[in-house]
């Protein structure tokens, strides 16, 4: 189990820019194109634990989008429909002060219940005019098709030897 000092160490060495993340050539080109545009579609990062999904999502928010107003939730800790209805909708229904897109980062959404995923799908549809959703999961098959269809899915894999 990671203690307080382990967490500090992890955050100290967590990559902060796209250039610091180990990515495949195709993924790097994709993320750099998002950075150049300064906007993103809804994203769903899938892949095994420890591959860098959360880190990549945080780097996209900081490096590519210039730290917009964002909400972070670990969906495995808060997996019920009430979390979506209260926290996510409350955040999403307001506009940012600077007029930019807001970001909702939902980590480990494969831990969300079915009703919570349905509520999330409705929230994505209703508030996509001023919000983008970035989600991560270990198991893509646990994510409903309606959520998958509203996102650009990025399968992050462990780096191949020699990269």
mmCIF file of the C-alpha atoms, coordinates in Angstrom:
data_MODEL
# 
_entry.id   MODEL 
# 
loop_
_atom_site.group_PDB 
_atom_site.id 
_atom_site.type_symbol 
_atom_site.label_atom_id 
_atom_site.label_alt_id 
_atom_site.label_comp_id 
_atom_site.label_asym_id 
_atom_site.label_entity_id 
_atom_site.label_seq_id 
_atom_site.pdbx_PDB_ins_code 
_atom_site.Cartn_x 
_atom_site.Cartn_y 
_atom_site.Cartn_z 
_atom_site.occupancy 
_atom_site.B_iso_or_equiv 
_atom_site.pdbx_formal_charge 
_atom_site.auth_seq_id 
_atom_site.auth_comp_id 
_atom_site.auth_asym_id 
_atom_site.auth_atom_id 
_atom_site.pdbx_PDB_model_num 
ATOM 1   C CA . UNK A 1 1   ? 0.000   0.000  0.000   1.00 0.00 ? 1   UNK A CA 1 
ATOM 2   C CA . UNK A 1 2   ? 1.300   3.449  -0.876  1.00 0.00 ? 2   UNK A CA 1 
ATOM 3   C CA . UNK A 1 3   ? 1.805   5.728  2.073   1.00 0.00 ? 3   UNK A CA 1 
ATOM 4   C CA . UNK A 1 4   ? 1.818   9.520  2.111   1.00 0.00 ? 4   UNK A CA 1 
ATOM 5   C CA . UNK A 1 5   ? 5.500   9.668  1.176   1.00 0.00 ? 5   UNK A CA 1 
ATOM 6   C CA . UNK A 1 6   ? 5.063   7.151  -1.638  1.00 0.00 ? 6   UNK A CA 1 
ATOM 7   C CA . UNK A 1 7   ? 2.279   9.301  -3.071  1.00 0.00 ? 7   UNK A CA 1 
ATOM 8   C CA . UNK A 1 8   ? 4.510   12.359 -2.968  1.00 0.00 ? 8   UNK A CA 1 
ATOM 9   C CA . UNK A 1 9   ? 7.243   10.437 -4.783  1.00 0.00 ? 9   UNK A CA 1 
ATOM 10  C CA . UNK A 1 10  ? 4.781   9.240  -7.427  1.00 0.00 ? 10  UNK A CA 1 
ATOM 11  C CA . UNK A 1 11  ? 3.509   12.765 -8.048  1.00 0.00 ? 11  UNK A CA 1 
ATOM 12  C CA . UNK A 1 12  ? 7.032   14.182 -8.155  1.00 0.00 ? 12  UNK A CA 1 
ATOM 13  C CA . UNK A 1 13  ? 8.041   11.817 -10.959 1.00 0.00 ? 13  UNK A CA 1 
ATOM 14  C CA . UNK A 1 14  ? 4.702   11.630 -12.800 1.00 0.00 ? 14  UNK A CA 1 
ATOM 15  C CA . UNK A 1 15  ? 5.177   12.967 -16.361 1.00 0.00 ? 15  UNK A CA 1 
ATOM 16  C CA . UNK A 1 16  ? 3.893   16.527 -16.771 1.00 0.00 ? 16  UNK A CA 1 
ATOM 17  C CA . UNK A 1 17  ? 4.070   16.957 -20.559 1.00 0.00 ? 17  UNK A CA 1 
ATOM 18  C CA . UNK A 1 18  ? 3.319   14.867 -23.624 1.00 0.00 ? 18  UNK A CA 1 
ATOM 19  C CA . UNK A 1 19  ? 7.035   14.715 -24.404 1.00 0.00 ? 19  UNK A CA 1 
ATOM 20  C CA . UNK A 1 20  ? 7.704   12.958 -21.075 1.00 0.00 ? 20  UNK A CA 1 
ATOM 21  C CA . UNK A 1 21  ? 5.179   10.137 -21.606 1.00 0.00 ? 21  UNK A CA 1 
ATOM 22  C CA . UNK A 1 22  ? 6.235   6.885  -23.247 1.00 0.00 ? 22  UNK A CA 1 
ATOM 23  C CA . UNK A 1 23  ? 3.752   6.436  -26.098 1.00 0.00 ? 23  UNK A CA 1 
ATOM 24  C CA . UNK A 1 24  ? 3.529   4.614  -29.371 1.00 0.00 ? 24  UNK A CA 1 
ATOM 25  C CA . UNK A 1 25  ? 4.212   6.699  -32.478 1.00 0.00 ? 25  UNK A CA 1 
ATOM 26  C CA . UNK A 1 26  ? 0.513   6.705  -33.443 1.00 0.00 ? 26  UNK A CA 1 
ATOM 27  C CA . UNK A 1 27  ? -0.650  7.712  -29.959 1.00 0.00 ? 27  UNK A CA 1 
ATOM 28  C CA . UNK A 1 28  ? 1.957   10.489 -29.791 1.00 0.00 ? 28  UNK A CA 1 
ATOM 29  C CA . UNK A 1 29  ? 0.819   11.864 -33.168 1.00 0.00 ? 29  UNK A CA 1 
ATOM 30  C CA . UNK A 1 30  ? -2.819  11.718 -32.069 1.00 0.00 ? 30  UNK A CA 1 
ATOM 31  C CA . UNK A 1 31  ? -2.186  13.536 -28.775 1.00 0.00 ? 31  UNK A CA 1 
ATOM 32  C CA . UNK A 1 32  ? 0.063   16.120 -30.417 1.00 0.00 ? 32  UNK A CA 1 
ATOM 33  C CA . UNK A 1 33  ? -2.684  16.841 -32.953 1.00 0.00 ? 33  UNK A CA 1 
ATOM 34  C CA . UNK A 1 34  ? -5.109  17.433 -30.065 1.00 0.00 ? 34  UNK A CA 1 
ATOM 35  C CA . UNK A 1 35  ? -2.596  19.765 -28.453 1.00 0.00 ? 35  UNK A CA 1 
ATOM 36  C CA . UNK A 1 36  ? -2.162  21.687 -31.716 1.00 0.00 ? 36  UNK A CA 1 
ATOM 37  C CA . UNK A 1 37  ? -5.931  22.140 -32.024 1.00 0.00 ? 37  UNK A CA 1 
ATOM 38  C CA . UNK A 1 38  ? -6.335  23.004 -28.355 1.00 0.00 ? 38  UNK A CA 1 
ATOM 39  C CA . UNK A 1 39  ? -9.533  20.996 -28.154 1.00 0.00 ? 39  UNK A CA 1 
ATOM 40  C CA . UNK A 1 40  ? -10.459 17.376 -27.623 1.00 0.00 ? 40  UNK A CA 1 
ATOM 41  C CA . UNK A 1 41  ? -13.316 14.988 -28.266 1.00 0.00 ? 41  UNK A CA 1 
ATOM 42  C CA . UNK A 1 42  ? -14.698 12.879 -25.420 1.00 0.00 ? 42  UNK A CA 1 
ATOM 43  C CA . UNK A 1 43  ? -11.933 10.367 -24.714 1.00 0.00 ? 43  UNK A CA 1 
ATOM 44  C CA . UNK A 1 44  ? -11.999 6.859  -23.274 1.00 0.00 ? 44  UNK A CA 1 
ATOM 45  C CA . UNK A 1 45  ? -8.601  5.427  -22.366 1.00 0.00 ? 45  UNK A CA 1 
ATOM 46  C CA . UNK A 1 46  ? -8.577  1.639  -22.041 1.00 0.00 ? 46  UNK A CA 1 
ATOM 47  C CA . UNK A 1 47  ? -5.761  -0.688 -21.098 1.00 0.00 ? 47  UNK A CA 1 
ATOM 48  C CA . UNK A 1 48  ? -4.210  -2.745 -18.334 1.00 0.00 ? 48  UNK A CA 1 
ATOM 49  C CA . UNK A 1 49  ? -3.463  -1.327 -14.910 1.00 0.00 ? 49  UNK A CA 1 
ATOM 50  C CA . UNK A 1 50  ? -0.247  0.682  -14.685 1.00 0.00 ? 50  UNK A CA 1 
ATOM 51  C CA . UNK A 1 51  ? 0.023   1.545  -18.377 1.00 0.00 ? 51  UNK A CA 1 
ATOM 52  C CA . UNK A 1 52  ? -0.432  5.302  -17.795 1.00 0.00 ? 52  UNK A CA 1 
ATOM 53  C CA . UNK A 1 53  ? -4.088  5.997  -18.537 1.00 0.00 ? 53  UNK A CA 1 
ATOM 54  C CA . UNK A 1 54  ? -4.618  8.411  -15.641 1.00 0.00 ? 54  UNK A CA 1 
ATOM 55  C CA . UNK A 1 55  ? -1.263  10.079 -16.179 1.00 0.00 ? 55  UNK A CA 1 
ATOM 56  C CA . UNK A 1 56  ? -1.991  10.548 -19.884 1.00 0.00 ? 56  UNK A CA 1 
ATOM 57  C CA . UNK A 1 57  ? -5.411  12.027 -19.083 1.00 0.00 ? 57  UNK A CA 1 
ATOM 58  C CA . UNK A 1 58  ? -3.904  14.482 -16.578 1.00 0.00 ? 58  UNK A CA 1 
ATOM 59  C CA . UNK A 1 59  ? -1.175  15.472 -19.043 1.00 0.00 ? 59  UNK A CA 1 
ATOM 60  C CA . UNK A 1 60  ? -3.769  16.123 -21.757 1.00 0.00 ? 60  UNK A CA 1 
ATOM 61  C CA . UNK A 1 61  ? -5.591  18.418 -19.349 1.00 0.00 ? 61  UNK A CA 1 
ATOM 62  C CA . UNK A 1 62  ? -2.462  20.277 -18.214 1.00 0.00 ? 62  UNK A CA 1 
ATOM 63  C CA . UNK A 1 63  ? -0.197  20.279 -21.254 1.00 0.00 ? 63  UNK A CA 1 
ATOM 64  C CA . UNK A 1 64  ? -2.527  20.104 -24.243 1.00 0.00 ? 64  UNK A CA 1 
ATOM 65  C CA . UNK A 1 65  ? -5.429  22.144 -22.885 1.00 0.00 ? 65  UNK A CA 1 
ATOM 66  C CA . UNK A 1 66  ? -3.613  24.565 -20.587 1.00 0.00 ? 66  UNK A CA 1 
ATOM 67  C CA . UNK A 1 67  ? -5.292  23.534 -17.316 1.00 0.00 ? 67  UNK A CA 1 
ATOM 68  C CA . UNK A 1 68  ? -8.937  24.326 -17.882 1.00 0.00 ? 68  UNK A CA 1 
ATOM 69  C CA . UNK A 1 69  ? -11.476 24.065 -15.081 1.00 0.00 ? 69  UNK A CA 1 
ATOM 70  C CA . UNK A 1 70  ? -11.811 20.329 -14.399 1.00 0.00 ? 70  UNK A CA 1 
ATOM 71  C CA . UNK A 1 71  ? -13.383 17.814 -12.059 1.00 0.00 ? 71  UNK A CA 1 
ATOM 72  C CA . UNK A 1 72  ? -11.594 14.590 -11.120 1.00 0.00 ? 72  UNK A CA 1 
ATOM 73  C CA . UNK A 1 73  ? -13.469 11.605 -9.714  1.00 0.00 ? 73  UNK A CA 1 
ATOM 74  C CA . UNK A 1 74  ? -12.309 8.063  -9.134  1.00 0.00 ? 74  UNK A CA 1 
ATOM 75  C CA . UNK A 1 75  ? -15.372 6.134  -10.238 1.00 0.00 ? 75  UNK A CA 1 
ATOM 76  C CA . UNK A 1 76  ? -14.300 2.957  -8.451  1.00 0.00 ? 76  UNK A CA 1 
ATOM 77  C CA . UNK A 1 77  ? -14.506 4.856  -5.150  1.00 0.00 ? 77  UNK A CA 1 
ATOM 78  C CA . UNK A 1 78  ? -17.721 6.660  -6.048  1.00 0.00 ? 78  UNK A CA 1 
ATOM 79  C CA . UNK A 1 79  ? -19.529 4.216  -8.302  1.00 0.00 ? 79  UNK A CA 1 
ATOM 80  C CA . UNK A 1 80  ? -23.208 4.948  -7.775  1.00 0.00 ? 80  UNK A CA 1 
ATOM 81  C CA . UNK A 1 81  ? -25.738 6.897  -9.756  1.00 0.00 ? 81  UNK A CA 1 
ATOM 82  C CA . UNK A 1 82  ? -25.899 9.543  -7.000  1.00 0.00 ? 82  UNK A CA 1 
ATOM 83  C CA . UNK A 1 83  ? -22.281 10.529 -7.735  1.00 0.00 ? 83  UNK A CA 1 
ATOM 84  C CA . UNK A 1 84  ? -23.138 11.182 -11.370 1.00 0.00 ? 84  UNK A CA 1 
ATOM 85  C CA . UNK A 1 85  ? -26.338 13.035 -10.503 1.00 0.00 ? 85  UNK A CA 1 
ATOM 86  C CA . UNK A 1 86  ? -24.836 15.204 -7.784  1.00 0.00 ? 86  UNK A CA 1 
ATOM 87  C CA . UNK A 1 87  ? -21.148 15.787 -8.434  1.00 0.00 ? 87  UNK A CA 1 
ATOM 88  C CA . UNK A 1 88  ? -20.828 15.388 -12.205 1.00 0.00 ? 88  UNK A CA 1 
ATOM 89  C CA . UNK A 1 89  ? -24.077 17.099 -13.188 1.00 0.00 ? 89  UNK A CA 1 
ATOM 90  C CA . UNK A 1 90  ? -23.501 19.923 -10.665 1.00 0.00 ? 90  UNK A CA 1 
ATOM 91  C CA . UNK A 1 91  ? -20.102 20.596 -12.205 1.00 0.00 ? 91  UNK A CA 1 
ATOM 92  C CA . UNK A 1 92  ? -21.171 20.122 -15.827 1.00 0.00 ? 92  UNK A CA 1 
ATOM 93  C CA . UNK A 1 93  ? -24.260 22.324 -15.787 1.00 0.00 ? 93  UNK A CA 1 
ATOM 94  C CA . UNK A 1 94  ? -22.301 25.525 -15.166 1.00 0.00 ? 94  UNK A CA 1 
ATOM 95  C CA . UNK A 1 95  ? -20.097 27.368 -17.624 1.00 0.00 ? 95  UNK A CA 1 
ATOM 96  C CA . UNK A 1 96  ? -16.492 28.249 -16.912 1.00 0.00 ? 96  UNK A CA 1 
ATOM 97  C CA . UNK A 1 97  ? -15.591 31.829 -16.058 1.00 0.00 ? 97  UNK A CA 1 
ATOM 98  C CA . UNK A 1 98  ? -13.157 32.081 -18.966 1.00 0.00 ? 98  UNK A CA 1 
ATOM 99  C CA . UNK A 1 99  ? -15.585 30.614 -21.526 1.00 0.00 ? 99  UNK A CA 1 
ATOM 100 C CA . UNK A 1 100 ? -13.395 27.578 -22.234 1.00 0.00 ? 100 UNK A CA 1 
ATOM 101 C CA . UNK A 1 101 ? -14.492 23.969 -22.188 1.00 0.00 ? 101 UNK A CA 1 
ATOM 102 C CA . UNK A 1 102 ? -14.527 22.309 -18.807 1.00 0.00 ? 102 UNK A CA 1 
ATOM 103 C CA . UNK A 1 103 ? -13.210 18.787 -18.387 1.00 0.00 ? 103 UNK A CA 1 
ATOM 104 C CA . UNK A 1 104 ? -14.706 15.941 -16.387 1.00 0.00 ? 104 UNK A CA 1 
ATOM 105 C CA . UNK A 1 105 ? -12.057 13.291 -15.691 1.00 0.00 ? 105 UNK A CA 1 
ATOM 106 C CA . UNK A 1 106 ? -13.609 10.027 -14.540 1.00 0.00 ? 106 UNK A CA 1 
ATOM 107 C CA . UNK A 1 107 ? -11.003 7.466  -13.582 1.00 0.00 ? 107 UNK A CA 1 
ATOM 108 C CA . UNK A 1 108 ? -11.787 3.732  -13.589 1.00 0.00 ? 108 UNK A CA 1 
ATOM 109 C CA . UNK A 1 109 ? -15.319 4.002  -14.974 1.00 0.00 ? 109 UNK A CA 1 
ATOM 110 C CA . UNK A 1 110 ? -15.487 0.242  -15.376 1.00 0.00 ? 110 UNK A CA 1 
ATOM 111 C CA . UNK A 1 111 ? -16.364 0.381  -11.659 1.00 0.00 ? 111 UNK A CA 1 
ATOM 112 C CA . UNK A 1 112 ? -19.567 2.346  -12.338 1.00 0.00 ? 112 UNK A CA 1 
ATOM 113 C CA . UNK A 1 113 ? -22.853 0.529  -11.937 1.00 0.00 ? 113 UNK A CA 1 
ATOM 114 C CA . UNK A 1 114 ? -25.112 0.077  -14.976 1.00 0.00 ? 114 UNK A CA 1 
ATOM 115 C CA . UNK A 1 115 ? -27.554 2.794  -13.862 1.00 0.00 ? 115 UNK A CA 1 
ATOM 116 C CA . UNK A 1 116 ? -24.614 5.140  -13.192 1.00 0.00 ? 116 UNK A CA 1 
ATOM 117 C CA . UNK A 1 117 ? -23.288 4.512  -16.720 1.00 0.00 ? 117 UNK A CA 1 
ATOM 118 C CA . UNK A 1 118 ? -26.735 5.282  -18.127 1.00 0.00 ? 118 UNK A CA 1 
ATOM 119 C CA . UNK A 1 119 ? -26.827 8.532  -16.147 1.00 0.00 ? 119 UNK A CA 1 
ATOM 120 C CA . UNK A 1 120 ? -23.318 9.352  -17.362 1.00 0.00 ? 120 UNK A CA 1 
ATOM 121 C CA . UNK A 1 121 ? -24.375 8.819  -20.977 1.00 0.00 ? 121 UNK A CA 1 
ATOM 122 C CA . UNK A 1 122 ? -27.269 11.240 -20.485 1.00 0.00 ? 122 UNK A CA 1 
ATOM 123 C CA . UNK A 1 123 ? -24.936 13.756 -18.837 1.00 0.00 ? 123 UNK A CA 1 
ATOM 124 C CA . UNK A 1 124 ? -22.444 13.526 -21.706 1.00 0.00 ? 124 UNK A CA 1 
ATOM 125 C CA . UNK A 1 125 ? -25.237 14.183 -24.213 1.00 0.00 ? 125 UNK A CA 1 
ATOM 126 C CA . UNK A 1 126 ? -26.812 17.032 -22.283 1.00 0.00 ? 126 UNK A CA 1 
ATOM 127 C CA . UNK A 1 127 ? -23.681 18.953 -21.334 1.00 0.00 ? 127 UNK A CA 1 
ATOM 128 C CA . UNK A 1 128 ? -21.290 18.365 -24.230 1.00 0.00 ? 128 UNK A CA 1 
ATOM 129 C CA . UNK A 1 129 ? -21.665 21.962 -25.431 1.00 0.00 ? 129 UNK A CA 1 
ATOM 130 C CA . UNK A 1 130 ? -19.433 23.212 -22.601 1.00 0.00 ? 130 UNK A CA 1 
ATOM 131 C CA . UNK A 1 131 ? -17.780 20.028 -21.257 1.00 0.00 ? 131 UNK A CA 1 
ATOM 132 C CA . UNK A 1 132 ? -15.540 17.270 -22.488 1.00 0.00 ? 132 UNK A CA 1 
ATOM 133 C CA . UNK A 1 133 ? -15.330 13.953 -20.729 1.00 0.00 ? 133 UNK A CA 1 
ATOM 134 C CA . UNK A 1 134 ? -12.126 11.974 -20.334 1.00 0.00 ? 134 UNK A CA 1 
ATOM 135 C CA . UNK A 1 135 ? -12.586 8.511  -18.893 1.00 0.00 ? 135 UNK A CA 1 
ATOM 136 C CA . UNK A 1 136 ? -10.280 5.627  -18.081 1.00 0.00 ? 136 UNK A CA 1 
ATOM 137 C CA . UNK A 1 137 ? -10.979 1.921  -17.681 1.00 0.00 ? 137 UNK A CA 1 
ATOM 138 C CA . UNK A 1 138 ? -9.078  -1.328 -17.367 1.00 0.00 ? 138 UNK A CA 1 
ATOM 139 C CA . UNK A 1 139 ? -11.817 -3.402 -18.995 1.00 0.00 ? 139 UNK A CA 1 
ATOM 140 C CA . UNK A 1 140 ? -13.471 -1.892 -22.054 1.00 0.00 ? 140 UNK A CA 1 
ATOM 141 C CA . UNK A 1 141 ? -16.066 -4.679 -22.190 1.00 0.00 ? 141 UNK A CA 1 
ATOM 142 C CA . UNK A 1 142 ? -17.502 -3.397 -18.890 1.00 0.00 ? 142 UNK A CA 1 
ATOM 143 C CA . UNK A 1 143 ? -18.355 -0.027 -20.482 1.00 0.00 ? 143 UNK A CA 1 
ATOM 144 C CA . UNK A 1 144 ? -21.773 0.225  -22.130 1.00 0.00 ? 144 UNK A CA 1 
ATOM 145 C CA . UNK A 1 145 ? -21.899 0.590  -25.903 1.00 0.00 ? 145 UNK A CA 1 
ATOM 146 C CA . UNK A 1 146 ? -23.709 3.958  -25.680 1.00 0.00 ? 146 UNK A CA 1 
ATOM 147 C CA . UNK A 1 147 ? -20.800 5.462  -23.716 1.00 0.00 ? 147 UNK A CA 1 
ATOM 148 C CA . UNK A 1 148 ? -18.226 3.880  -26.033 1.00 0.00 ? 148 UNK A CA 1 
ATOM 149 C CA . UNK A 1 149 ? -20.028 5.266  -29.084 1.00 0.00 ? 149 UNK A CA 1 
ATOM 150 C CA . UNK A 1 150 ? -19.799 8.827  -27.746 1.00 0.00 ? 150 UNK A CA 1 
ATOM 151 C CA . UNK A 1 151 ? -16.035 8.696  -27.216 1.00 0.00 ? 151 UNK A CA 1 
ATOM 152 C CA . UNK A 1 152 ? -12.820 8.367  -29.113 1.00 0.00 ? 152 UNK A CA 1 
ATOM 153 C CA . UNK A 1 153 ? -11.379 5.169  -27.663 1.00 0.00 ? 153 UNK A CA 1 
ATOM 154 C CA . UNK A 1 154 ? -7.633  5.055  -27.136 1.00 0.00 ? 154 UNK A CA 1 
ATOM 155 C CA . UNK A 1 155 ? -6.220  1.636  -26.258 1.00 0.00 ? 155 UNK A CA 1 
ATOM 156 C CA . UNK A 1 156 ? -3.049  2.283  -24.315 1.00 0.00 ? 156 UNK A CA 1 
ATOM 157 C CA . UNK A 1 157 ? -0.739  -0.692 -24.220 1.00 0.00 ? 157 UNK A CA 1 
ATOM 158 C CA . UNK A 1 158 ? 2.507   -1.353 -22.385 1.00 0.00 ? 158 UNK A CA 1 
ATOM 159 C CA . UNK A 1 159 ? 5.426   -0.073 -24.459 1.00 0.00 ? 159 UNK A CA 1 
ATOM 160 C CA . UNK A 1 160 ? 7.028   -2.628 -26.730 1.00 0.00 ? 160 UNK A CA 1 
ATOM 161 C CA . UNK A 1 161 ? 10.623  -3.510 -26.086 1.00 0.00 ? 161 UNK A CA 1 
ATOM 162 C CA . UNK A 1 162 ? 12.995  -1.063 -27.713 1.00 0.00 ? 162 UNK A CA 1 
ATOM 163 C CA . UNK A 1 163 ? 10.669  1.970  -27.600 1.00 0.00 ? 163 UNK A CA 1 
# 
